[in-house]
PDB file of C-alpha atoms in Angstrom:
ATOM      1  CA  MET A   1     -61.356  13.611  98.726  1.00 83.00           C
ATOM      2  CA  PHE A   2     -63.760  10.134  98.136  1.00 91.00           C
ATOM      3  CA  SER A   3     -63.430   6.466  97.856  1.00 86.00           C
ATOM      4  CA  GLY A   4     -66.015   5.951  95.573  1.00 90.00           C
ATOM      5  CA  ILE A   5     -68.158   3.488  97.865  1.00 92.00           C
ATOM      6  CA  VAL A   6     -71.514   5.149  97.518  1.00 95.00           C
ATOM      7  CA  GLU A   7     -73.381   5.279 101.303  1.00 95.00           C
ATOM      8  CA  SER A   8     -76.626   6.279 100.036  1.00 96.00           C
ATOM      9  CA  THR A   9     -79.002   7.469  97.269  1.00 98.00           C
ATOM     10  CA  ALA A  10     -80.454  10.707  98.019  1.00 98.00           C
ATOM     11  CA  LYS A  11     -83.888  11.652  96.158  1.00 98.00           C
ATOM     12  CA  VAL A  12     -84.163  14.824  94.691  1.00 98.00           C
ATOM     13  CA  VAL A  13     -87.177  16.948  95.537  1.00 98.00           C
ATOM     14  CA  ALA A  14     -86.877  20.280  94.789  1.00 98.00           C
ATOM     15  CA  ILE A  15     -84.494  22.128  91.761  1.00 98.00           C
ATOM     16  CA  LYS A  16     -83.960  25.747  91.521  1.00 97.00           C
ATOM     17  CA  LYS A  17     -82.303  27.876  88.793  1.00 96.00           C
ATOM     18  CA  GLU A  18     -80.966  31.080  90.199  1.00 96.00           C
ATOM     19  CA  GLN A  19     -78.902  33.014  87.074  1.00 95.00           C
ATOM     20  CA  GLU A  20     -76.311  30.028  86.040  1.00 95.00           C
ATOM     21  CA  ASN A  21     -76.372  28.555  89.202  1.00 97.00           C
ATOM     22  CA  LEU A  22     -78.622  25.562  90.092  1.00 98.00           C
ATOM     23  CA  HIS A  23     -79.943  25.066  93.936  1.00 98.00           C
ATOM     24  CA  ILE A  24     -80.847  21.307  94.305  1.00 98.00           C
ATOM     25  CA  THR A  25     -82.415  20.009  97.642  1.00 98.00           C
ATOM     26  CA  LEU A  26     -82.335  16.382  98.422  1.00 98.00           C
ATOM     27  CA  GLU A  27     -83.682  14.124 101.229  1.00 98.00           C
ATOM     28  CA  CYS A  28     -81.386  11.040 102.360  1.00 96.00           C
ATOM     29  CA  PRO A  29     -80.795   8.823 105.174  1.00 94.00           C
ATOM     30  CA  PHE A  30     -77.951  10.883 106.908  1.00 96.00           C
ATOM     31  CA  THR A  31     -79.425  14.467 106.314  1.00 97.00           C
ATOM     32  CA  GLN A  32     -79.907  14.605 110.410  1.00 95.00           C
ATOM     33  CA  GLU A  33     -75.638  14.205 110.808  1.00 96.00           C
ATOM     34  CA  LEU A  34     -75.106  16.946 108.182  1.00 97.00           C
ATOM     35  CA  LYS A  35     -73.456  20.639 108.880  1.00 96.00           C
ATOM     36  CA  ILE A  36     -73.411  23.326 106.703  1.00 97.00           C
ATOM     37  CA  ASP A  37     -70.320  23.714 104.411  1.00 96.00           C
ATOM     38  CA  GLN A  38     -69.810  20.237 104.550  1.00 96.00           C
ATOM     39  CA  SER A  39     -68.734  18.256 101.618  1.00 96.00           C
ATOM     40  CA  ILE A  40     -70.877  15.390  99.675  1.00 97.00           C
ATOM     41  CA  ALA A  41     -69.819  13.837  96.244  1.00 98.00           C
ATOM     42  CA  HIS A  42     -73.634  13.582  94.202  1.00 98.00           C
ATOM     43  CA  ASN A  43     -73.041  11.100  91.369  1.00 98.00           C
ATOM     44  CA  GLY A  44     -69.252  11.879  91.786  1.00 97.00           C
ATOM     45  CA  VAL A  45     -69.531  15.926  91.940  1.00 98.00           C
ATOM     46  CA  CYS A  46     -68.323  17.365  95.009  1.00 97.00           C
ATOM     47  CA  LEU A  47     -70.619  19.620  96.159  1.00 98.00           C
ATOM     48  CA  THR A  48     -71.102  21.956  99.340  1.00 97.00           C
ATOM     49  CA  VAL A  49     -74.237  21.740 101.934  1.00 98.00           C
ATOM     50  CA  VAL A  50     -75.640  25.443 101.872  1.00 98.00           C
ATOM     51  CA  ALA A  51     -78.734  24.904 103.998  1.00 98.00           C
ATOM     52  CA  ILE A  52     -80.373  22.338 106.144  1.00 98.00           C
ATOM     53  CA  ASP A  53     -83.782  22.018 106.598  1.00 96.00           C
ATOM     54  CA  GLY A  54     -84.945  18.931 108.574  1.00 94.00           C
ATOM     55  CA  ASP A  55     -84.700  15.507 106.451  1.00 94.00           C
ATOM     56  CA  ARG A  56     -83.669  18.035 103.388  1.00 97.00           C
ATOM     57  CA  TYR A  57     -80.745  19.769 102.422  1.00 98.00           C
ATOM     58  CA  THR A  58     -79.461  21.891  99.539  1.00 98.00           C
ATOM     59  CA  VAL A  59     -76.239  22.252  97.577  1.00 98.00           C
ATOM     60  CA  THR A  60     -75.422  24.626  94.626  1.00 98.00           C
ATOM     61  CA  ALA A  61     -73.902  23.901  91.162  1.00 98.00           C
ATOM     62  CA  ILE A  62     -72.513  26.257  89.243  1.00 97.00           C
ATOM     63  CA  LYS A  63     -72.173  26.720  85.562  1.00 96.00           C
ATOM     64  CA  GLU A  64     -69.093  24.907  85.088  1.00 95.00           C
ATOM     65  CA  THR A  65     -69.860  21.779  87.593  1.00 96.00           C
ATOM     66  CA  LEU A  66     -73.202  21.969  85.085  1.00 97.00           C
ATOM     67  CA  ILE A  67     -71.292  21.528  82.070  1.00 95.00           C
ATOM     68  CA  LYS A  68     -68.827  18.702  82.852  1.00 95.00           C
ATOM     69  CA  SER A  69     -71.766  16.847  84.445  1.00 98.00           C
ATOM     70  CA  ASN A  70     -75.217  15.209  84.223  1.00 98.00           C
ATOM     71  CA  LEU A  71     -76.182  17.547  87.285  1.00 98.00           C
ATOM     72  CA  GLY A  72     -78.217  19.886  85.013  1.00 97.00           C
ATOM     73  CA  LEU A  73     -80.293  16.611  83.678  1.00 97.00           C
ATOM     74  CA  LEU A  74     -81.506  15.979  87.543  1.00 98.00           C
ATOM     75  CA  LYS A  75     -85.492  16.272  88.013  1.00 98.00           C
ATOM     76  CA  GLU A  76     -87.479  15.962  90.664  1.00 98.00           C
ATOM     77  CA  GLY A  77     -87.714  12.457  92.280  1.00 98.00           C
ATOM     78  CA  ASP A  78     -84.264  11.135  90.332  1.00 98.00           C
ATOM     79  CA  GLU A  79     -81.896   9.262  92.492  1.00 98.00           C
ATOM     80  CA  VAL A  80     -78.344  10.560  93.068  1.00 98.00           C
ATOM     81  CA  ASN A  81     -75.655   8.811  94.423  1.00 98.00           C
ATOM     82  CA  VAL A  82     -74.090  10.276  97.902  1.00 98.00           C
ATOM     83  CA  GLU A  83     -70.865   9.890  99.471  1.00 96.00           C
ATOM     84  CA  ARG A  84     -69.690  11.744 102.391  1.00 95.00           C
ATOM     85  CA  SER A  85     -66.034  13.116 102.124  1.00 90.00           C
ATOM     86  CA  MET A  86     -63.290  10.331 103.645  1.00 78.00           C
ATOM     87  CA  ARG A  87     -62.162  10.559 106.778  1.00 72.00           C
ATOM     88  CA  PRO A  88     -58.357  10.118 107.548  1.00 69.00           C
ATOM     89  CA  ASP A  89     -58.239   7.297 109.845  1.00 67.00           C
ATOM     90  CA  ALA A  90     -60.894   5.367 107.207  1.00 65.00           C
ATOM     91  CA  LEU A  91     -59.939   2.467 104.919  1.00 65.00           C
ATOM     92  CA  LEU A  92     -59.559   2.996 101.350  1.00 67.00           C
ATOM     93  CA  ASP A  93     -61.831   0.411  99.945  1.00 72.00           C
ATOM     94  CA  GLY A  94     -62.153   2.011  96.622  1.00 70.00           C
ATOM     95  CA  HIS A  95     -60.047   4.122  94.938  1.00 80.00           C
ATOM     96  CA  ILE A  96     -58.956   7.624  95.084  1.00 82.00           C
ATOM     97  CA  VAL A  97     -62.105   9.922  93.933  1.00 88.00           C
ATOM     98  CA  GLN A  98     -61.411  13.880  94.141  1.00 88.00           C
ATOM     99  CA  GLY A  99     -65.339  14.470  93.306  1.00 92.00           C
ATOM    100  CA  HIS A 100     -63.730  16.579  90.367  1.00 93.00           C
ATOM    101  CA  VAL A 101     -65.750  14.830  87.457  1.00 96.00           C
ATOM    102  CA  ASP A 102     -63.758  14.822  83.922  1.00 95.00           C
ATOM    103  CA  GLN A 103     -67.097  14.572  81.652  1.00 96.00           C
ATOM    104  CA  THR A 104     -69.654  12.780  80.893  1.00 98.00           C
ATOM    105  CA  ALA A 105     -70.172   9.630  78.849  1.00 98.00           C
ATOM    106  CA  MET A 106     -73.116   7.673  77.326  1.00 98.00           C
ATOM    107  CA  CYS A 107     -74.295   4.194  78.479  1.00 98.00           C
ATOM    108  CA  THR A 108     -74.526   2.235  74.661  1.00 98.00           C
ATOM    109  CA  LYS A 109     -75.248  -1.271  76.423  1.00 98.00           C
ATOM    110  CA  VAL A 110     -76.700  -2.668  79.407  1.00 98.00           C
ATOM    111  CA  GLN A 111     -75.784  -7.007  79.397  1.00 97.00           C
ATOM    112  CA  GLU A 112     -77.253  -9.011  82.119  1.00 94.00           C
ATOM    113  CA  GLU A 113     -74.713 -11.957  83.007  1.00 91.00           C
ATOM    114  CA  ASP A 114     -76.594 -14.387  85.081  1.00 89.00           C
ATOM    115  CA  GLY A 115     -76.728 -12.177  88.097  1.00 90.00           C
ATOM    116  CA  SER A 116     -74.536  -9.586  87.525  1.00 95.00           C
ATOM    117  CA  TRP A 117     -74.581  -6.611  84.916  1.00 97.00           C
ATOM    118  CA  TYR A 118     -72.442  -5.327  82.461  1.00 98.00           C
ATOM    119  CA  PHE A 119     -72.906  -1.687  81.314  1.00 98.00           C
ATOM    120  CA  THR A 120     -70.814  -0.233  78.394  1.00 98.00           C
ATOM    121  CA  PHE A 121     -70.016   3.700  78.238  1.00 98.00           C
ATOM    122  CA  GLU A 122     -68.594   5.613  75.356  1.00 98.00           C
ATOM    123  CA  TYR A 123     -66.799   9.143  75.890  1.00 97.00           C
ATOM    124  CA  ASP A 124     -65.280  11.837  74.268  1.00 95.00           C
ATOM    125  CA  ASP A 125     -61.692  10.868  73.967  1.00 89.00           C
ATOM    126  CA  THR A 126     -60.551  14.124  72.206  1.00 85.00           C
ATOM    127  CA  MET A 127     -59.927  15.297  75.844  1.00 83.00           C
ATOM    128  CA  GLY A 128     -57.146  13.320  76.617  1.00 81.00           C
ATOM    129  CA  ASN A 129     -58.947  11.063  78.953  1.00 88.00           C
ATOM    130  CA  ILE A 130     -57.899   7.212  79.019  1.00 87.00           C
ATOM    131  CA  THR A 131     -58.976   3.881  80.883  1.00 92.00           C
ATOM    132  CA  VAL A 132     -56.585   0.944  81.088  1.00 90.00           C
ATOM    133  CA  GLU A 133     -57.783  -2.599  81.598  1.00 93.00           C
ATOM    134  CA  LYS A 134     -58.387  -3.453  85.129  1.00 94.00           C
ATOM    135  CA  GLY A 135     -57.592   0.146  86.321  1.00 93.00           C
ATOM    136  CA  SER A 136     -59.836   2.376  88.272  1.00 94.00           C
ATOM    137  CA  VAL A 137     -62.717   4.625  87.073  1.00 97.00           C
ATOM    138  CA  ALA A 138     -65.414   6.167  88.946  1.00 97.00           C
ATOM    139  CA  VAL A 139     -69.029   6.209  87.322  1.00 98.00           C
ATOM    140  CA  ASN A 140     -71.806   8.545  89.017  1.00 98.00           C
ATOM    141  CA  GLY A 141     -69.127   8.454  91.994  1.00 97.00           C
ATOM    142  CA  VAL A 142     -69.143   4.330  92.262  1.00 97.00           C
ATOM    143  CA  SER A 143     -65.549   3.362  92.373  1.00 96.00           C
ATOM    144  CA  LEU A 144     -65.457   0.369  89.769  1.00 97.00           C
ATOM    145  CA  THR A 145     -62.986  -1.595  87.858  1.00 96.00           C
ATOM    146  CA  VAL A 146     -62.579  -1.248  83.780  1.00 96.00           C
ATOM    147  CA  VAL A 147     -62.749  -4.114  81.907  1.00 95.00           C
ATOM    148  CA  ASN A 148     -62.951  -4.122  77.903  1.00 94.00           C
ATOM    149  CA  SER A 149     -61.106  -0.694  77.566  1.00 95.00           C
ATOM    150  CA  ARG A 150     -61.076   0.835  74.521  1.00 94.00           C
ATOM    151  CA  GLU A 151     -60.143   4.128  72.858  1.00 90.00           C
ATOM    152  CA  SER A 152     -63.285   5.916  73.917  1.00 95.00           C
ATOM    153  CA  SER A 153     -65.188   3.328  75.556  1.00 97.00           C
ATOM    154  CA  PHE A 154     -64.993   0.955  78.374  1.00 97.00           C
ATOM    155  CA  GLN A 155     -67.109  -1.161  80.474  1.00 98.00           C
ATOM    156  CA  VAL A 156     -67.639  -2.137  84.013  1.00 98.00           C
ATOM    157  CA  ALA A 157     -69.116  -5.166  85.956  1.00 97.00           C
ATOM    158  CA  ILE A 158     -71.550  -4.781  88.612  1.00 97.00           C
ATOM    159  CA  ILE A 159     -72.464  -6.914  91.286  1.00 96.00           C
ATOM    160  CA  PRO A 160     -76.033  -7.126  92.665  1.00 96.00           C
ATOM    161  CA  TYR A 161     -75.229  -5.116  95.869  1.00 96.00           C
ATOM    162  CA  THR A 162     -73.980  -2.297  93.847  1.00 96.00           C
ATOM    163  CA  TYR A 163     -76.950  -2.606  91.486  1.00 97.00           C
ATOM    164  CA  GLU A 164     -79.407  -2.429  94.109  1.00 96.00           C
ATOM    165  CA  HIS A 165     -77.632   0.308  96.489  1.00 96.00           C
ATOM    166  CA  THR A 166     -76.687   2.871  93.808  1.00 98.00           C
ATOM    167  CA  ASN A 167     -78.650   4.403  90.970  1.00 98.00           C
ATOM    168  CA  PHE A 168     -77.052   1.911  88.120  1.00 98.00           C
ATOM    169  CA  HIS A 169     -80.634   0.175  88.459  1.00 97.00           C
ATOM    170  CA  ASN A 170     -81.871   3.183  86.959  1.00 98.00           C
ATOM    171  CA  ILE A 171     -79.010   3.434  84.231  1.00 98.00           C
ATOM    172  CA  GLU A 172     -80.000   2.046  80.866  1.00 98.00           C
ATOM    173  CA  LYS A 173     -78.999   2.511  77.137  1.00 98.00           C
ATOM    174  CA  GLY A 174     -78.803   6.632  76.512  1.00 98.00           C
ATOM    175  CA  SER A 175     -78.274   7.734  80.044  1.00 98.00           C
ATOM    176  CA  ILE A 176     -75.690  10.514  80.571  1.00 98.00           C
ATOM    177  CA  VAL A 177     -73.150   9.598  83.408  1.00 98.00           C
ATOM    178  CA  ASN A 178     -70.252  11.358  85.286  1.00 98.00           C
ATOM    179  CA  ILE A 179     -66.820   9.985  85.009  1.00 98.00           C
ATOM    180  CA  GLU A 180     -63.824  10.887  87.066  1.00 96.00           C
ATOM    181  CA  PHE A 181     -60.635   8.979  85.670  1.00 95.00           C
ATOM    182  CA  ASP A 182     -58.082   7.767  87.629  1.00 89.00           C
ATOM    183  CA  ILE A 183     -55.705  10.748  88.700  1.00 81.00           C
ATOM    184  CA  ILE A 184     -52.460   8.522  88.408  1.00 80.00           C
ATOM    185  CA  GLY A 185     -53.507   8.011  84.996  1.00 74.00           C
ATOM    186  CA  LYS A 186     -54.354  11.547  84.334  1.00 74.00           C
ATOM    187  CA  TYR A 187     -50.997  12.914  85.465  1.00 74.00           C
ATOM    188  CA  ILE A 188     -48.921  10.237  83.159  1.00 77.00           C
ATOM    189  CA  ALA A 189     -51.658  11.564  80.347  1.00 74.00           C
ATOM    190  CA  LYS A 190     -50.623  14.805  80.713  1.00 71.00           C
ATOM    191  CA  LEU A 191     -47.059  13.981  80.967  1.00 73.00           C
ATOM    192  CA  MET A 192     -46.814  11.989  77.862  1.00 71.00           C
ATOM    193  CA  SER A 193     -48.821  14.546  76.075  1.00 70.00           C
ATOM    194  CA  ASN A 194     -46.347  17.567  77.311  1.00 70.00           C
ATOM    195  CA  TYR A 195     -43.412  15.005  76.251  1.00 68.00           C
ATOM    196  CA  ARG A 196     -44.666  14.275  72.725  1.00 68.00           C
ATOM    197  CA  LYS A 197     -44.999  18.175  71.862  1.00 69.00           C
ATOM    198  CA  LYS A 198     -41.543  18.702  72.717  1.00 63.00           C
TER     199      LYS A 198
END
């Protein structure tokens, strides 16, 4: 489990395709603290460390992960938001993030507002996912508050610290991001869908 409070960005230094899998090698400031089998969220996707070599580590994304996320679009040199799994005694500064990305969304607008930024994202709402005004959503693994919730789109407001310390400074119109919707909202949406079918 994660909190959506990104620790750092990691730089992609190598990508290797093996059958339907993608081995992604990255550099980040806390590589020396990692161990094999450790879970780390990469743009919100929980992946397992499979190799460590100096200041670099490698994770593997399988076909299902590549279908649901933007990891298949990564290139060498890209920045990825990373967060280690939350300790049981840690403060929950963000919200409950499972590291199970639901789908991707496209950025349709970036608007600067006197030192902060509003990002608008559109997603396929036929998959049953929803946002609610002032609810939680994880965008590329960043815990954020929804504003201007619509049927298939929403906005988030980004403060300068988040803009500078995550890969939000690289997101522009047309960028594809990972979305994990609020776990409570997903259960309610599923229950309501089942209720309507009866």
